[in-house]
């Protein structure tokens, strides 16, 4: 069955520190891959997506993610975190043959000044 | 351009009562999706409308949930009667026709609490 695992429920970092949020997926082929962010009171906002091609994907707000087929991973990174990045982050896969997104359980990011 | 809107933002009801959630998609978006996040769990797909037709309702948990999209515009999701396990955040998303998974725009969600 298709699934997405985000092993870190809660991460705390200091402002200015680097960040990596982990995501592993289980799928028979290479799916479409996404990272979404939800800030308090806001909807889910798409940070970036991977469909094919270059395995390093650039997104909004200075985020990037790297697709590693051998590890079935799609980790999200940011070199220097800002206090406004505090939010909940969701990794998702989009199977080819449906419109339904399959999400992980989310990682809540807390940023200390 | 207005984004996806959902009403209410919060709803607290007692077990056995009925609640209706509303979603207004982005204007012109024919695809409309409902998802749900039970506390601490993943966001799960409930169903997908194309215009007023249900394209995929494989994620609907049981027959206490009824989704409608009259006229292919806004959609409602009714829970009747509500049970404790229905508590969670209900998200709506929309996308243009042919958009698929890569262009789903999400609303802020409705937090439902069943006591």
CSV table of C-alpha atoms in Angstrom, one decimal:
chain,number,residue,atom,x,y,z
A,1,UNK,CA,0.0,0.0,0.0
A,2,UNK,CA,1.1,3.5,-0.7
A,3,UNK,CA,2.2,5.4,2.4
A,4,UNK,CA,4.3,8.3,3.6
A,5,UNK,CA,6.4,8.4,6.7
A,6,UNK,CA,7.5,11.5,8.5
A,7,UNK,CA,9.5,10.1,11.5
A,8,UNK,CA,9.9,13.4,13.3
A,9,UNK,CA,6.7,14.6,15.0
A,10,UNK,CA,8.3,17.7,16.5
A,11,UNK,CA,11.5,19.5,15.7
A,12,UNK,CA,13.0,22.5,17.5
A,13,UNK,CA,15.7,24.6,16.0
A,14,UNK,CA,17.3,28.0,16.7
A,15,UNK,CA,16.8,30.8,14.3
A,16,UNK,CA,19.5,30.8,11.7
A,17,UNK,CA,20.3,27.1,12.1
A,18,UNK,CA,19.9,24.7,9.2
A,19,UNK,CA,16.9,22.4,8.9
A,20,UNK,CA,16.2,19.0,7.5
A,21,UNK,CA,12.8,17.4,7.7
A,22,UNK,CA,12.7,13.8,6.7
A,23,UNK,CA,10.2,12.0,4.5
A,24,UNK,CA,10.1,8.5,3.2
A,25,UNK,CA,7.5,7.0,1.0
A,26,UNK,CA,6.3,3.6,-0.1
A,27,UNK,CA,5.1,3.3,-3.7
A,28,UNK,CA,5.6,0.9,-6.6
A,29,UNK,CA,7.1,3.5,-8.9
A,30,UNK,CA,8.4,7.1,-8.6
A,31,UNK,CA,5.3,9.1,-7.6
A,32,UNK,CA,4.8,12.8,-7.7
A,33,UNK,CA,6.2,14.2,-4.4
A,34,UNK,CA,5.2,17.3,-2.5
A,35,UNK,CA,5.9,19.3,0.6
A,36,UNK,CA,3.2,21.5,2.1
A,37,UNK,CA,3.3,23.9,5.0
A,38,UNK,CA,0.5,24.9,7.3
A,39,UNK,CA,1.0,28.0,9.4
A,40,UNK,CA,-1.5,28.7,12.2
A,41,UNK,CA,-4.9,29.7,10.8
A,42,UNK,CA,-3.8,29.2,7.2
A,43,UNK,CA,-4.5,26.5,4.6
A,44,UNK,CA,-1.9,24.1,3.3
A,45,UNK,CA,0.5,25.9,1.1
A,46,UNK,CA,2.6,24.1,-1.5
A,47,UNK,CA,6.3,24.6,-0.9
A,48,UNK,CA,7.6,22.5,-3.7
A,49,UNK,CA,7.0,19.5,-5.9
A,50,UNK,CA,9.0,16.8,-7.8
A,51,UNK,CA,7.7,15.1,-10.9
A,52,UNK,CA,10.8,14.1,-12.8
A,53,UNK,CA,14.2,15.3,-13.9
A,54,UNK,CA,16.6,17.1,-11.5
A,55,UNK,CA,16.4,15.4,-8.2
A,56,UNK,CA,17.1,18.7,-6.3
A,57,UNK,CA,14.0,20.8,-6.3
A,58,UNK,CA,13.8,24.4,-5.3
A,59,UNK,CA,10.7,25.8,-3.7
A,60,UNK,CA,9.3,28.9,-2.2
A,61,UNK,CA,10.6,30.6,1.0
A,62,UNK,CA,14.1,29.3,0.5
A,63,UNK,CA,13.3,25.7,0.8
A,64,UNK,CA,14.6,22.8,-1.2
A,65,UNK,CA,14.1,19.1,-1.3
A,66,UNK,CA,16.2,16.2,-2.7
A,67,UNK,CA,14.6,13.1,-4.2
A,68,UNK,CA,16.7,10.0,-3.5
A,69,UNK,CA,15.2,7.0,-5.3
A,70,UNK,CA,17.5,4.5,-3.6
A,71,UNK,CA,16.3,5.6,-0.2
A,72,UNK,CA,12.7,6.3,-1.2
A,73,UNK,CA,13.2,9.7,0.5
A,74,UNK,CA,12.3,13.3,-0.2
A,75,UNK,CA,13.8,15.3,2.6
A,76,UNK,CA,13.1,19.0,2.9
A,77,UNK,CA,16.0,21.4,3.7
A,78,UNK,CA,16.6,25.0,4.5
A,79,UNK,CA,20.1,26.4,5.2
A,80,UNK,CA,19.0,29.1,7.6
A,81,UNK,CA,15.7,29.0,9.4
A,82,UNK,CA,13.7,32.1,10.2
A,83,UNK,CA,11.2,32.5,13.1
A,84,UNK,CA,8.4,32.8,10.5
A,85,UNK,CA,9.1,29.2,9.4
A,86,UNK,CA,7.5,27.9,12.6
A,87,UNK,CA,4.6,25.8,11.2
A,88,UNK,CA,3.6,22.2,10.5
A,89,UNK,CA,5.1,20.6,7.4
A,90,UNK,CA,3.6,17.8,5.5
A,91,UNK,CA,5.1,15.5,2.9
A,92,UNK,CA,2.8,14.0,0.3
A,93,UNK,CA,2.8,11.7,-2.7
A,94,UNK,CA,0.5,11.9,-5.6
A,95,UNK,CA,0.0,8.5,-7.4
A,96,UNK,CA,-0.1,8.7,-11.2
A,97,UNK,CA,-3.5,7.2,-11.7
A,98,UNK,CA,-5.6,9.2,-9.2
A,99,UNK,CA,-6.1,12.8,-8.0
A,100,UNK,CA,-5.9,11.9,-4.3
A,101,UNK,CA,-2.8,13.0,-2.3
A,102,UNK,CA,-1.4,10.7,0.3
A,103,UNK,CA,0.1,12.6,3.3
A,104,UNK,CA,2.4,11.9,6.1
A,105,UNK,CA,1.5,12.7,9.7
A,106,UNK,CA,3.3,16.0,9.6
A,107,UNK,CA,6.3,17.5,11.4
A,108,UNK,CA,5.8,20.5,13.7
A,109,UNK,CA,8.7,22.9,13.6
A,110,UNK,CA,9.4,25.3,16.5
A,111,UNK,CA,11.9,28.0,16.1
A,112,UNK,CA,13.7,29.6,19.0
A,113,UNK,CA,15.1,33.2,18.7
B,1,UNK,CA,-8.4,36.3,-6.4
B,2,UNK,CA,-10.0,34.7,-3.4
B,3,UNK,CA,-8.6,31.4,-2.3
B,4,UNK,CA,-10.5,28.3,-1.1
B,5,UNK,CA,-12.7,29.3,1.8
B,6,UNK,CA,-14.3,27.1,4.4
B,7,UNK,CA,-17.0,27.7,6.9
B,8,UNK,CA,-17.2,27.5,9.9
B,9,UNK,CA,-13.6,27.6,11.0
B,10,UNK,CA,-14.5,25.8,14.2
B,11,UNK,CA,-17.5,23.7,15.2
B,12,UNK,CA,-18.2,22.1,18.6
B,13,UNK,CA,-21.1,19.7,18.7
B,14,UNK,CA,-22.3,16.9,20.9
B,15,UNK,CA,-22.4,13.3,19.9
B,16,UNK,CA,-25.5,12.5,17.9
B,17,UNK,CA,-25.9,16.0,16.5
B,18,UNK,CA,-25.6,17.0,12.9
B,19,UNK,CA,-23.0,19.3,11.4
B,20,UNK,CA,-22.6,20.7,8.0
B,21,UNK,CA,-19.3,22.0,6.7
B,22,UNK,CA,-19.1,24.2,3.7
B,23,UNK,CA,-16.4,24.8,1.1
B,24,UNK,CA,-16.2,27.4,-1.5
B,25,UNK,CA,-13.5,26.6,-4.1
B,26,UNK,CA,-11.6,29.0,-6.2
B,27,UNK,CA,-13.8,30.4,-8.9
B,28,UNK,CA,-13.7,28.3,-12.0
B,29,UNK,CA,-12.2,25.3,-10.4
B,30,UNK,CA,-14.1,22.2,-11.4
B,31,UNK,CA,-12.3,19.8,-9.1
B,32,UNK,CA,-13.1,19.9,-5.5
B,33,UNK,CA,-11.6,17.6,-2.8
B,34,UNK,CA,-12.3,16.9,0.8
B,35,UNK,CA,-9.6,15.6,3.2
B,36,UNK,CA,-9.7,15.0,6.9
B,37,UNK,CA,-7.0,15.0,9.6
B,38,UNK,CA,-7.8,13.2,12.8
B,39,UNK,CA,-5.6,14.5,15.6
B,40,UNK,CA,-2.1,13.2,15.4
B,41,UNK,CA,-2.7,11.3,12.3
B,42,UNK,CA,-2.1,11.9,8.6
B,43,UNK,CA,-4.3,14.0,6.4
B,44,UNK,CA,-6.6,11.5,4.6
B,45,UNK,CA,-8.5,11.8,1.3
B,46,UNK,CA,-12.3,11.6,1.6
B,47,UNK,CA,-13.7,12.3,-1.8
B,48,UNK,CA,-13.3,14.2,-5.1
B,49,UNK,CA,-15.9,16.0,-7.1
B,50,UNK,CA,-15.6,17.0,-10.8
B,51,UNK,CA,-18.2,19.7,-11.2
B,52,UNK,CA,-21.2,18.3,-9.5
B,53,UNK,CA,-20.3,14.6,-9.9
B,54,UNK,CA,-18.6,12.4,-7.4
B,55,UNK,CA,-15.4,11.2,-9.2
B,56,UNK,CA,-14.0,9.2,-6.2
B,57,UNK,CA,-15.6,8.8,-2.8
B,58,UNK,CA,-13.4,5.9,-1.7
B,59,UNK,CA,-12.2,7.7,1.4
B,60,UNK,CA,-15.6,8.4,2.9
B,61,UNK,CA,-15.5,6.6,6.2
B,62,UNK,CA,-19.2,5.5,6.4
B,63,UNK,CA,-22.7,6.4,5.5
B,64,UNK,CA,-22.9,9.1,8.2
B,65,UNK,CA,-21.0,11.3,5.9
B,66,UNK,CA,-22.8,13.0,2.9
B,67,UNK,CA,-21.1,15.3,0.5
B,68,UNK,CA,-22.9,17.4,-2.1
B,69,UNK,CA,-21.9,19.9,-4.7
B,70,UNK,CA,-25.0,21.4,-6.1
B,71,UNK,CA,-24.4,23.3,-9.4
B,72,UNK,CA,-20.8,22.5,-9.4
B,73,UNK,CA,-19.9,25.4,-7.2
B,74,UNK,CA,-19.6,25.2,-3.4
B,75,UNK,CA,-19.7,21.9,-1.6
B,76,UNK,CA,-21.1,20.8,1.7
B,77,UNK,CA,-20.1,17.9,3.9
B,78,UNK,CA,-22.7,16.7,6.4
B,79,UNK,CA,-22.0,14.4,9.3
B,80,UNK,CA,-25.2,12.9,10.7
B,81,UNK,CA,-25.2,11.7,13.4
B,82,UNK,CA,-21.7,12.8,14.6
B,83,UNK,CA,-19.6,10.4,16.6
B,84,UNK,CA,-16.6,11.2,18.8
B,85,UNK,CA,-14.2,9.7,16.2
B,86,UNK,CA,-15.3,12.3,13.7
B,87,UNK,CA,-13.4,15.0,15.5
B,88,UNK,CA,-10.6,16.4,13.5
B,89,UNK,CA,-9.8,19.1,10.9
B,90,UNK,CA,-11.6,18.9,7.6
B,91,UNK,CA,-9.8,20.4,4.6
B,92,UNK,CA,-11.2,21.3,1.3
B,93,UNK,CA,-9.1,21.8,-1.9
B,94,UNK,CA,-9.8,22.7,-5.4
B,95,UNK,CA,-8.0,22.6,-8.7
B,96,UNK,CA,-8.8,23.5,-12.3
B,97,UNK,CA,-10.1,20.8,-14.7
B,98,UNK,CA,-7.1,18.6,-15.7
B,99,UNK,CA,-5.1,19.8,-12.7
B,100,UNK,CA,-4.7,16.6,-10.8
B,101,UNK,CA,-2.5,16.4,-7.8
B,102,UNK,CA,-0.1,19.1,-8.7
B,103,UNK,CA,-2.4,22.0,-8.6
B,104,UNK,CA,-4.6,21.5,-5.5
B,105,UNK,CA,-5.1,24.6,-3.5
B,106,UNK,CA,-6.2,24.1,0.1
B,107,UNK,CA,-8.5,26.0,2.4
B,108,UNK,CA,-7.7,26.7,6.0
B,109,UNK,CA,-9.8,23.8,7.3
B,110,UNK,CA,-12.7,23.4,9.6
B,111,UNK,CA,-11.9,22.1,13.1
B,112,UNK,CA,-14.7,19.8,14.3
B,113,UNK,CA,-14.9,18.8,17.9
B,114,UNK,CA,-17.5,16.2,18.9
B,115,UNK,CA,-18.1,16.0,22.6
